[in-house]
mmCIF file of C-alpha atoms in Angstrom:
data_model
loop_
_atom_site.group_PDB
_atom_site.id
_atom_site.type_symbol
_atom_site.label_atom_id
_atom_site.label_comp_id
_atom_site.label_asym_id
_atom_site.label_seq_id
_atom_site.Cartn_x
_atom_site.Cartn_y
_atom_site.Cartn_z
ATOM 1 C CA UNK A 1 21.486 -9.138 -8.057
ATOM 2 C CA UNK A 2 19.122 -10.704 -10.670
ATOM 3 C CA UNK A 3 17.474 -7.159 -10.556
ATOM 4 C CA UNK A 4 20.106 -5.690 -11.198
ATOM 5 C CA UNK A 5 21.444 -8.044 -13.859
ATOM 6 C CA UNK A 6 18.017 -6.804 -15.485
ATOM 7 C CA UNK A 7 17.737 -3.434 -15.350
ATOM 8 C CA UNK A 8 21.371 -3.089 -16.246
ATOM 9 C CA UNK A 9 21.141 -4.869 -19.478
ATOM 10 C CA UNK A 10 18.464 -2.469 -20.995
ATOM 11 C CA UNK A 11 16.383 -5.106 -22.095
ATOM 12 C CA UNK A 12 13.478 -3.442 -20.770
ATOM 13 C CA UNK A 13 12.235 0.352 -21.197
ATOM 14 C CA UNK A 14 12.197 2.892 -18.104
ATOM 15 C CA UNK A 15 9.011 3.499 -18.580
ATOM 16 C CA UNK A 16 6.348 1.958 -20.783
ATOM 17 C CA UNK A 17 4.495 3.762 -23.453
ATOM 18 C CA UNK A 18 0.332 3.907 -22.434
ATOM 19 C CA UNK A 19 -0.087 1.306 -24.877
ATOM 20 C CA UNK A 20 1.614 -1.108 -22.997
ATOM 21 C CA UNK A 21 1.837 0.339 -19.635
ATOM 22 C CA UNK A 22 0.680 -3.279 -17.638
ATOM 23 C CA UNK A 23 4.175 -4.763 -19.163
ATOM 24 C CA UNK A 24 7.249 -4.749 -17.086
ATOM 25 C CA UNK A 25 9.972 -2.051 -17.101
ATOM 26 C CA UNK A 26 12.869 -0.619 -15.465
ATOM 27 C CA UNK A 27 10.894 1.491 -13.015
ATOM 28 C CA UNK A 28 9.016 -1.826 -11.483
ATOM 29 C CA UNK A 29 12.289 -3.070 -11.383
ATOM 30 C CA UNK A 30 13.932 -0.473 -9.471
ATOM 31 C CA UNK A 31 11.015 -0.230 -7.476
ATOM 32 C CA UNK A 32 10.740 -3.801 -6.485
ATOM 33 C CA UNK A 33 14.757 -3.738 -5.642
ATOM 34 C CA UNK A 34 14.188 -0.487 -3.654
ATOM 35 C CA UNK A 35 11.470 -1.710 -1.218
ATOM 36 C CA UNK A 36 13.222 -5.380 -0.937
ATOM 37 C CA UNK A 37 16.399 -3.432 0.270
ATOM 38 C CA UNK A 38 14.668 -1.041 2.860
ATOM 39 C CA UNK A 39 12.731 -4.314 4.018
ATOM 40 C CA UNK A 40 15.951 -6.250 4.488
ATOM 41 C CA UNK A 41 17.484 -3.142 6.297
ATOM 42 C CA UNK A 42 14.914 -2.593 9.093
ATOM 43 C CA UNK A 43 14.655 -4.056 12.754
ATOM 44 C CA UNK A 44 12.726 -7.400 11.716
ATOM 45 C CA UNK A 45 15.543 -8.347 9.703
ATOM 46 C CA UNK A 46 18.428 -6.560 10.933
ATOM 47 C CA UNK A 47 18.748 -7.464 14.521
ATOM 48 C CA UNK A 48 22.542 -6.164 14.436
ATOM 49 C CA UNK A 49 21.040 -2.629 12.428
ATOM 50 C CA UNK A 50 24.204 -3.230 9.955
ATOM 51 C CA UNK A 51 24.676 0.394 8.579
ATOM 52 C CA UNK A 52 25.813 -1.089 5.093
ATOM 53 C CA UNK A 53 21.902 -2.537 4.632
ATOM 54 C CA UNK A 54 20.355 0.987 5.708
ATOM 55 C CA UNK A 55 22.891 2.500 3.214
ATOM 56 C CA UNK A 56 22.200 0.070 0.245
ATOM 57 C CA UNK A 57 18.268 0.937 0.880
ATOM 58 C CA UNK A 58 19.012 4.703 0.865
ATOM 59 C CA UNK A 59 21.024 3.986 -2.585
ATOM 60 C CA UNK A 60 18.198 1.958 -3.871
ATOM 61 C CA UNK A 61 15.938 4.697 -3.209
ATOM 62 C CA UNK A 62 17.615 6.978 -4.808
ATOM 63 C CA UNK A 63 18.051 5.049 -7.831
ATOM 64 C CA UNK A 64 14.329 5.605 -8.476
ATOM 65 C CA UNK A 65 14.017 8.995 -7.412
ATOM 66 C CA UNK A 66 16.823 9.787 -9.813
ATOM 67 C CA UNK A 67 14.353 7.938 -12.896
ATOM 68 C CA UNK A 68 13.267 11.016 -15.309
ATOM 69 C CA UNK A 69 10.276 9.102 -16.445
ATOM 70 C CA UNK A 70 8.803 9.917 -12.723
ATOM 71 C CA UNK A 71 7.697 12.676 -11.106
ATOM 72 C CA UNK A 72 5.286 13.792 -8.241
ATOM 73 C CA UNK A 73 2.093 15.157 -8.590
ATOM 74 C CA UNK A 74 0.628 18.929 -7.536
ATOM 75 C CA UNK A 75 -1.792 18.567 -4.655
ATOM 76 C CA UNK A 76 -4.536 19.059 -6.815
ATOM 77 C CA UNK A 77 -4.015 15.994 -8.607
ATOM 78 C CA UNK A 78 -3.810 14.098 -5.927
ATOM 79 C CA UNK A 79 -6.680 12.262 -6.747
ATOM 80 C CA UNK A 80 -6.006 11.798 -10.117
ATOM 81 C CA UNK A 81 -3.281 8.805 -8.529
ATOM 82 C CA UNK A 82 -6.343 6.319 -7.541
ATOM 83 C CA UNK A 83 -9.137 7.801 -10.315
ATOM 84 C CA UNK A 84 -8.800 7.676 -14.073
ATOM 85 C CA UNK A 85 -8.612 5.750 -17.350
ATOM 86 C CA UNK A 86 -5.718 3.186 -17.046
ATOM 87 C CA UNK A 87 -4.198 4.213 -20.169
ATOM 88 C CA UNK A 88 -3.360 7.678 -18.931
ATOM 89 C CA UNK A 89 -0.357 8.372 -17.960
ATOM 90 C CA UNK A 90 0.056 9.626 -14.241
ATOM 91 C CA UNK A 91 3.510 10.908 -13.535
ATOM 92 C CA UNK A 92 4.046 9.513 -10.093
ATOM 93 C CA UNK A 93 2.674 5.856 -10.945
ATOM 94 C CA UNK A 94 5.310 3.684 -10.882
ATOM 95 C CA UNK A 95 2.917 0.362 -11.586
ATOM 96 C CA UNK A 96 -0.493 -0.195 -11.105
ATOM 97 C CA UNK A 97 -3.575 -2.614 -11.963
ATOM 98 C CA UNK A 98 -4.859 -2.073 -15.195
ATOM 99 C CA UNK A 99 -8.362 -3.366 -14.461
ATOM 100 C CA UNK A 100 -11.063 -1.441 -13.221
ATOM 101 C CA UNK A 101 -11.734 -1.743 -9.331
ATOM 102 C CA UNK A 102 -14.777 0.472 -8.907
ATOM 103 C CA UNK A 103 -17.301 -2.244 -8.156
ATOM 104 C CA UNK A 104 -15.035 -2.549 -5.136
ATOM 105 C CA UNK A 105 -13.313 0.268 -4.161
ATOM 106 C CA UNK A 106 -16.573 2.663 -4.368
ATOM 107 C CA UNK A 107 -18.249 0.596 -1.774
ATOM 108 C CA UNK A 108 -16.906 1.956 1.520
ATOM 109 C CA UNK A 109 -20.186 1.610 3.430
ATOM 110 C CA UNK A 110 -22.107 5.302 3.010
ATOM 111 C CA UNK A 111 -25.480 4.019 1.883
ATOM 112 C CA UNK A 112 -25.533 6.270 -0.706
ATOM 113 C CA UNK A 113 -28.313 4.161 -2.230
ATOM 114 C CA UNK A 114 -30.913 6.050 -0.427
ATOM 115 C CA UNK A 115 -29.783 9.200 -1.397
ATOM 116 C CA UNK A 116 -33.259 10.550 -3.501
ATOM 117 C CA UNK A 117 -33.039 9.009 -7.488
ATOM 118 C CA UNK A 118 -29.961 7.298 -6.955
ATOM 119 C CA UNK A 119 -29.792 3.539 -7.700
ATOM 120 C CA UNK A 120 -27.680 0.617 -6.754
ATOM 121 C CA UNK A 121 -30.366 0.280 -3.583
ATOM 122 C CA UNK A 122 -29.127 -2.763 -0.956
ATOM 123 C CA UNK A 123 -25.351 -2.766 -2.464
ATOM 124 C CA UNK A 124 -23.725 -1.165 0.725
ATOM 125 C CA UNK A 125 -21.964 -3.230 3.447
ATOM 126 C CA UNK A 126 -19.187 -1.693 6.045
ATOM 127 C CA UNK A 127 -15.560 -1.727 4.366
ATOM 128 C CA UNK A 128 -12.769 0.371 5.519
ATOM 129 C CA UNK A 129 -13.727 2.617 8.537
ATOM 130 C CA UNK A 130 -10.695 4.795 8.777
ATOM 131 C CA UNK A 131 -9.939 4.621 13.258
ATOM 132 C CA UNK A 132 -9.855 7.798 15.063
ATOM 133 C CA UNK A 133 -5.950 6.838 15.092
ATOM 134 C CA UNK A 134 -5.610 7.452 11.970
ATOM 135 C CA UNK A 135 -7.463 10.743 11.476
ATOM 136 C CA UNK A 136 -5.420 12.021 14.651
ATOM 137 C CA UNK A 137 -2.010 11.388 12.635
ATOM 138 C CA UNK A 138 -3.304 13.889 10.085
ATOM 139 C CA UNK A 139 -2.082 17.003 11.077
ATOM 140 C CA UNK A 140 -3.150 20.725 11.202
ATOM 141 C CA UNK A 141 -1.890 23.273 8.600
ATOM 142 C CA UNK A 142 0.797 24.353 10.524
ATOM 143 C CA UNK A 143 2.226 21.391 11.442
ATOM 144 C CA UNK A 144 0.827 20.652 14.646
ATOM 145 C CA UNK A 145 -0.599 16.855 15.382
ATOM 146 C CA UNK A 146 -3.777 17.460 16.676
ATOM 147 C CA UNK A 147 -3.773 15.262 20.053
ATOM 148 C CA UNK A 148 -2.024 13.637 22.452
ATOM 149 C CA UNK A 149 -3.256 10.502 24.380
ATOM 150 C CA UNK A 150 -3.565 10.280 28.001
ATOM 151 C CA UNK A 151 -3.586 6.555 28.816
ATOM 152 C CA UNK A 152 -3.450 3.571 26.819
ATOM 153 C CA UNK A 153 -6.747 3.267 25.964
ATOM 154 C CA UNK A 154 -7.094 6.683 23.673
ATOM 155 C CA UNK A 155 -10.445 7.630 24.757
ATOM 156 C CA UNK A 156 -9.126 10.235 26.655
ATOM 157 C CA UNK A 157 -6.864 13.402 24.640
ATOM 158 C CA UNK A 158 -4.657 16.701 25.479
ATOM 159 C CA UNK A 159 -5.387 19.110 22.711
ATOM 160 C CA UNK A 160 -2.376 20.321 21.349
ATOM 161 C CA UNK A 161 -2.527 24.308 21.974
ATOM 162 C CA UNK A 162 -0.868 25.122 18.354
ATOM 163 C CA UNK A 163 -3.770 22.977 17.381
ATOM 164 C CA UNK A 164 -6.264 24.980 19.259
ATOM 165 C CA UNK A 165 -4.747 27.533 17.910
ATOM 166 C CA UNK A 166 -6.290 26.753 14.600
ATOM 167 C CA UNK A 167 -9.562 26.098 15.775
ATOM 168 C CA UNK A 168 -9.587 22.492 16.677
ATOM 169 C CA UNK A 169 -11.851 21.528 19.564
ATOM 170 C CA UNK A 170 -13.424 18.151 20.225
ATOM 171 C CA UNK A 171 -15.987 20.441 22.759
ATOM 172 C CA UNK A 172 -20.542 20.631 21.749
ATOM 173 C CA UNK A 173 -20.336 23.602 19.392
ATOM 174 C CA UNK A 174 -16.302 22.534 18.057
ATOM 175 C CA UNK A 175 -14.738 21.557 14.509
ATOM 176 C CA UNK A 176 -12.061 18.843 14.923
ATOM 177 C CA UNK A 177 -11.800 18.956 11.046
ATOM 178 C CA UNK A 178 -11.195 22.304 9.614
ATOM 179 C CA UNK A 179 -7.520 23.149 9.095
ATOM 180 C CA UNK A 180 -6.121 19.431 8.647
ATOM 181 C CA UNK A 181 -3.510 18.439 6.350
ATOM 182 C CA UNK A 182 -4.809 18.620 2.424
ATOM 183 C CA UNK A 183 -4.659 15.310 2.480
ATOM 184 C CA UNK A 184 -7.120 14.616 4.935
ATOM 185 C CA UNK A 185 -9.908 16.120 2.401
ATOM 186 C CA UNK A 186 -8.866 13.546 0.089
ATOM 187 C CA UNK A 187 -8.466 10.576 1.903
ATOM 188 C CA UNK A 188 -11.146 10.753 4.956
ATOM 189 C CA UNK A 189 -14.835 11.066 5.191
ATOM 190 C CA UNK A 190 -16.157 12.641 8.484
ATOM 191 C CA UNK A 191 -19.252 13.856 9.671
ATOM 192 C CA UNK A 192 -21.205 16.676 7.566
ATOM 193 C CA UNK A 193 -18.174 16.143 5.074
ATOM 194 C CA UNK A 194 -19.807 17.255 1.357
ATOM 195 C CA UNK A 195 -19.185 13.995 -0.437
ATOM 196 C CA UNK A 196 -20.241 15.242 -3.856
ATOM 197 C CA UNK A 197 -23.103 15.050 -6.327
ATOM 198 C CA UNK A 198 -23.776 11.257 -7.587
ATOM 199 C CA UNK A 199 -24.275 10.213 -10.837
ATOM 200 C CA UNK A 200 -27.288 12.283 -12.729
ATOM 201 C CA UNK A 201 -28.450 13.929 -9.742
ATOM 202 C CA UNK A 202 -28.513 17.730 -8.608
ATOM 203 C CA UNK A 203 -28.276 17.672 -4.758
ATOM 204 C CA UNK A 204 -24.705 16.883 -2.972
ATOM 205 C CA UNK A 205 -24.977 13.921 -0.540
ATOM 206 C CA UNK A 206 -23.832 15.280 2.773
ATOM 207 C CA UNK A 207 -22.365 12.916 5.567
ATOM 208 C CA UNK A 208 -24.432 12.232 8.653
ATOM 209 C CA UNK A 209 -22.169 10.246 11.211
ATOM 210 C CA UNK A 210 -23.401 11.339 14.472
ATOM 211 C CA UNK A 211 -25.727 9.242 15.993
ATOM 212 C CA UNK A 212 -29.311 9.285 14.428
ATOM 213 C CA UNK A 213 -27.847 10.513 11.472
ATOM 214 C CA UNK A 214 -27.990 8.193 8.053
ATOM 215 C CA UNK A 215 -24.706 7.492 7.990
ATOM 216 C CA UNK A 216 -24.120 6.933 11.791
ATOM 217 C CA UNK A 217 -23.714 3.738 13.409
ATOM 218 C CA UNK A 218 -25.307 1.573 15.895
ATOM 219 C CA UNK A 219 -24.326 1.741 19.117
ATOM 220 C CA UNK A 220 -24.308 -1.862 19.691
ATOM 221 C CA UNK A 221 -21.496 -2.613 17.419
ATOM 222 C CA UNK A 222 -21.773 -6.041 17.784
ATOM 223 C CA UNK A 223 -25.171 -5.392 15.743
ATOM 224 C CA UNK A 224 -23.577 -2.859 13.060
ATOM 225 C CA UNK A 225 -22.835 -4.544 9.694
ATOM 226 C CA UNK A 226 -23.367 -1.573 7.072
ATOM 227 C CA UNK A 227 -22.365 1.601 8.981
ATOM 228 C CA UNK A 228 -18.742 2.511 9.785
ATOM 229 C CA UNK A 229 -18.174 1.967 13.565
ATOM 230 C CA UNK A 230 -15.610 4.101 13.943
ATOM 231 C CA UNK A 231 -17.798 8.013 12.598
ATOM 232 C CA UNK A 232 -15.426 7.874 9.528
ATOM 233 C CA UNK A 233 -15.764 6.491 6.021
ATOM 234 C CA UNK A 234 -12.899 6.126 3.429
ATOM 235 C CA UNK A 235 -12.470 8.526 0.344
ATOM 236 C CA UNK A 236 -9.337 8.242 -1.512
ATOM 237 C CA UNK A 237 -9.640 5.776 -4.193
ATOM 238 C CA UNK A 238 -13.725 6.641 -3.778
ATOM 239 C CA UNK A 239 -15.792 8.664 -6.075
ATOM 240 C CA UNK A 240 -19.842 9.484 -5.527
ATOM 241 C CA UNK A 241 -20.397 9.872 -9.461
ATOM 242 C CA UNK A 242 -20.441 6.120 -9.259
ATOM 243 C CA UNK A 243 -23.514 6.050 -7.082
ATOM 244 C CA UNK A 244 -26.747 7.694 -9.062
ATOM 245 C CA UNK A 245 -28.064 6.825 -12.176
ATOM 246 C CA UNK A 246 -26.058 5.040 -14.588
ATOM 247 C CA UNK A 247 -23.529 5.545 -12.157
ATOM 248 C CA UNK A 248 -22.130 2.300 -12.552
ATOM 249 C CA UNK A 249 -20.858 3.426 -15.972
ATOM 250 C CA UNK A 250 -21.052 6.940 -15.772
ATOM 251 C CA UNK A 251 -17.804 6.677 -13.401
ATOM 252 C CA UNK A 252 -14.400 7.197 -14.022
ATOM 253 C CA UNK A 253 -12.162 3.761 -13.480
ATOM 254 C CA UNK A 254 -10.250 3.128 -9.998
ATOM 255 C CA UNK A 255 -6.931 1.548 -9.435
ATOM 256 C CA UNK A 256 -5.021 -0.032 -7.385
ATOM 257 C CA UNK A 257 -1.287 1.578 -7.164
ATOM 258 C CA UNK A 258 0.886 -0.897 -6.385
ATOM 259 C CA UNK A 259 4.090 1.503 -6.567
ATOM 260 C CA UNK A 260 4.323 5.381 -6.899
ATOM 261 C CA UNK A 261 7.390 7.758 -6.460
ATOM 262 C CA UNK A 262 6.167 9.274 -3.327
ATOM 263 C CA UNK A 263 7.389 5.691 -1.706
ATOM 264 C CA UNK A 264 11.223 6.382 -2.397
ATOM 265 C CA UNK A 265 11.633 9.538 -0.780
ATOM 266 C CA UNK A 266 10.120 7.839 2.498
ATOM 267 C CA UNK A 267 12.444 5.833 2.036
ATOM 268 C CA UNK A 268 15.302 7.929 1.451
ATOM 269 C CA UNK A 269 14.147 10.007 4.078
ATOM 270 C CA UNK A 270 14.194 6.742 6.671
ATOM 271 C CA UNK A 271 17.507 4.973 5.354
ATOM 272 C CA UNK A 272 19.599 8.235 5.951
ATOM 273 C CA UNK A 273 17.703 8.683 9.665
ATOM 274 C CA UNK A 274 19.472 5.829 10.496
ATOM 275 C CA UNK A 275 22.967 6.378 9.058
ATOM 276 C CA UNK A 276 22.677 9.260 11.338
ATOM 277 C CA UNK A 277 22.219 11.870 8.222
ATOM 278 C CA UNK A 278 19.249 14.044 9.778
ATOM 279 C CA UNK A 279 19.777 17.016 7.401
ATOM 280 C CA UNK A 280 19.435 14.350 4.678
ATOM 281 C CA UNK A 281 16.402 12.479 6.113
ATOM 282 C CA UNK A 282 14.658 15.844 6.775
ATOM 283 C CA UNK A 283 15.325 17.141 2.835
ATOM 284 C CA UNK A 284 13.739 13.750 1.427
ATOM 285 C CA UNK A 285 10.698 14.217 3.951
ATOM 286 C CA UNK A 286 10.268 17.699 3.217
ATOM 287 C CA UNK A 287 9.883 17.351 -0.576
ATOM 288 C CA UNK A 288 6.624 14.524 0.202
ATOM 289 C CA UNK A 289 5.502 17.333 2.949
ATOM 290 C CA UNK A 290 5.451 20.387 0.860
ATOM 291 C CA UNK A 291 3.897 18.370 -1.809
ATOM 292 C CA UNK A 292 0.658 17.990 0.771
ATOM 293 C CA UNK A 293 1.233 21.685 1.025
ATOM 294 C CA UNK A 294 2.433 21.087 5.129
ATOM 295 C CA UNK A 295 5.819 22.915 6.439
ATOM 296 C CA UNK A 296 9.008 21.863 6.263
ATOM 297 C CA UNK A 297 9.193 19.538 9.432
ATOM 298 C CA UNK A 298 11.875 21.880 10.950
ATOM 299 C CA UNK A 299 9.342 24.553 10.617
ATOM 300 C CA UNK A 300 6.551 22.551 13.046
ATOM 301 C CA UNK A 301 5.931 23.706 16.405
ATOM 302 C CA UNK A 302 8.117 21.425 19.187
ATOM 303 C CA UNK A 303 10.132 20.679 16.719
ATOM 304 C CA UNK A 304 13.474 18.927 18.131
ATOM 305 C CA UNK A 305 16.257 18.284 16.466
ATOM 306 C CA UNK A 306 16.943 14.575 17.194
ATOM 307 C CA UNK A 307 16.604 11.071 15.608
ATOM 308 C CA UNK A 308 13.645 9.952 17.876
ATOM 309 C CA UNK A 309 11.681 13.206 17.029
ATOM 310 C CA UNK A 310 12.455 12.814 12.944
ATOM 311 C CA UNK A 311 11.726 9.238 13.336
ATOM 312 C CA UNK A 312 8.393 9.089 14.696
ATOM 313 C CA UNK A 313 7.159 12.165 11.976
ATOM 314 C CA UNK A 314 8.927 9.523 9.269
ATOM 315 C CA UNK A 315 6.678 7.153 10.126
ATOM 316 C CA UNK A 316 3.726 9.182 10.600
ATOM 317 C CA UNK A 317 4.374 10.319 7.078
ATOM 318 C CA UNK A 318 4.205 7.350 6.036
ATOM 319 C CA UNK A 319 0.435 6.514 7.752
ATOM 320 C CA UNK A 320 -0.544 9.776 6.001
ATOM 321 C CA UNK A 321 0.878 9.409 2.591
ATOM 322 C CA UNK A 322 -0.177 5.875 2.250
ATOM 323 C CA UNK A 323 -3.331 5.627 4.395
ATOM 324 C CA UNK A 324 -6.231 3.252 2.993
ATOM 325 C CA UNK A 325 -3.668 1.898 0.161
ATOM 326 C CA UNK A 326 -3.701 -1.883 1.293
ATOM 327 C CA UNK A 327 -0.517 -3.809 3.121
ATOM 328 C CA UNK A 328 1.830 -0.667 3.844
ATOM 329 C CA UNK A 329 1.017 0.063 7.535
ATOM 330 C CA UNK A 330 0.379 -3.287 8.198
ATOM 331 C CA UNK A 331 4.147 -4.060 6.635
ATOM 332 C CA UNK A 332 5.531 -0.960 8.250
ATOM 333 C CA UNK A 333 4.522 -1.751 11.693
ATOM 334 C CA UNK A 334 5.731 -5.792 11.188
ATOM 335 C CA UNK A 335 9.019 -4.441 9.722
ATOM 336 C CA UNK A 336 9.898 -1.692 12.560
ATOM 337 C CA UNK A 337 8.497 -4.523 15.564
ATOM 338 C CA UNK A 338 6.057 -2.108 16.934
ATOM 339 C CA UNK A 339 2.847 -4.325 16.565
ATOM 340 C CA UNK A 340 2.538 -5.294 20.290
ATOM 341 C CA UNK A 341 2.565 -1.195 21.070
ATOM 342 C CA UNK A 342 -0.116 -0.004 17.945
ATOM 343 C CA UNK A 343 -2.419 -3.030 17.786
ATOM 344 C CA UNK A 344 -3.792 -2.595 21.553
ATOM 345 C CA UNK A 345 -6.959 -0.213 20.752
ATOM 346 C CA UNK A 346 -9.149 1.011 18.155
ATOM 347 C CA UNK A 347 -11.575 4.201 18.825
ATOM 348 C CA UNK A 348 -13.741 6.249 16.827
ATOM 349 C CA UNK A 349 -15.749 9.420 17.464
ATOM 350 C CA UNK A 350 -19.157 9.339 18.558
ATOM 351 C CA UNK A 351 -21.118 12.727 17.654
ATOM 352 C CA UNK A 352 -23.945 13.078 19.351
ATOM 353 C CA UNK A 353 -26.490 16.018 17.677
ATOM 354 C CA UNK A 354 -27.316 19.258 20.165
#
């Protein structure tokens, strides 16, 4: 209500001008009102699922979507949501830190400090090592998840065959990566991934995670400090022009996004899922979907047409879309009491060299 009382006496601007874009304004406000109510609305907190909560989150949501100082962002700007100069104005960033995070978010562990003339030698340690899970809830370009487990313990997978279809085999000889989700390019490296040129050199540095390769770890993991465990690095808020060189100021800045319009339509999409409104729920999901250039969910193969189907695609969404961008899937999986059943395992893939 004190939100409210805010944003309803127009005190404060939708939207900030560039000069003053770390201030307060409506769209924070709505934003921070929007997740409180979609927090208060699932399982953790509504034992008795009271329809009016999901309905006042799916209202809330709204509310922002329905801001005309906000808009998404083409797939090929993707990137431009975690990289660039504070001051400029992104049209999906809702709020985000003004300071430059680079020293930070650019080490994700690829010891890109022995790459020929770069510099920055030593300053590498192990940070986020995206799990296989993760990179398995990325799906192909036709909508297919790429897996399905066979016990508990995840080592063990079904291919999917509209998968297959598409070329993905985990078999000597195979490419598990080619015809993922556009935003698996973005957010993940993998082995033999292209990571760019650094900072005032010529060559591209070219991942090596398979075992004996320079980016591939140790296979005593107790052992492995520097090198990602798992075969995977992070890339989204991650950009090799800061290794190299004069890298350190040859870069562009890094942010972290603390709220961005893509958040809402989740939202929408899960509030009306669980007032029953699947037509509804499926529109809002489709408009974050198509964005990442992936069908309409109706359009997937196996689709089914029920809440448990829509549901668990919701949430996967919502791994995808925010993946490697701090609390969410730790909050998601608190809020929808499913951390006994996801925090069991954690794999990676180990690629051996024929």
């Amino acid at each position: 209500s004190e939100l409210l009382e805010v944003i309803n006496s127009r005190i404060l601007p939708d939207r900030q001008s560039s000069q003053d874009a770390r201030r307060v304004d409506n769209g924070i406000a709505y934003s921070i009102r929007a997740r409180v109510l979609l927090y208060n609305a699932s399982p953790l907190n509504n034992a008795e699922n009271d329809r009016s909560k999901w309905q006042r989150a799916a209202d809330a949501a709204q509310d922002v979507i329905n801001m005309s100082s906000y808009q998404l962002v083409s797939m090929n700007d993707y990137k431009r949501l975690f990289i660039g100069a504070a001051a400029t104005p992104v049209s999906e960033i809702i709020w985000r830190a003004w300071s430059d995070n680079s020293h930070i978010n650019n080490t994700n562990g690829v010891n890109v400090g022995a790459y020929p003339f770069a510099s920055i030698n030593n300053m590498w340690n192990c940070g986020e090592s995206p799990t296989q899970e993760l990179v398995d809830c990325f799906e192909m370009t036709n909508g297919a998840l790429p897996v399905s487990y066979k016990d508990a313990s995840r080592t063990s997978v079904n291919v999917n065959p509209a998968a297959a279809s598409l070329g993905y085999s985990e078999e000597t000889g195979g490419d598990p990566y080619a015809n993922r989700d556009a935003r698996f390019y973005v957010d993940i490296v993998h082995n033999m991934t292209n990571y760019g040129v650094p900072y005032n050199c010529t060559q591209p540095y070219i991942i090596e995670t398979f075992v004996g390769g320079r980016n591939g770890f140790n296979d005593v993991i107790s052992q492995e400090t520097q090198r990602s465990c798992t075969g995977y690095y992070s890339r989204k808020d991650k950009q090799i022009k800061y290794w190299g060189p004069g890298g350190s100021s040859g870069h562009e800045p890094t942010h972290w996004v603390f709220f961005r319009l893509a958040e809402f339509y989740l939202q929408k999409a899960e509030a009306l899922l669980e007032l029953d409104d699947l037509s509804g729920a499926m529109t809002a999901l489709n408009v974050i979907r198509e964005r990442a250039l992936q069908p309409k969910l109706q359009n997937v193969p196996g689709f089914v047409n029920s809440k448990d189907f829509i549901r668990d695609r919701i949430r996967n969404e919502r791994r995808v879309e925010y993946c490697l961008e701090g609390q969410y899937r730790f909050d998601d999986q608190r809020r929808w009491k499913v951390l006994n059943e996801t925090n069991r395992f954690i794999t990676g893939m180990r690629i051996t060299k024929g």
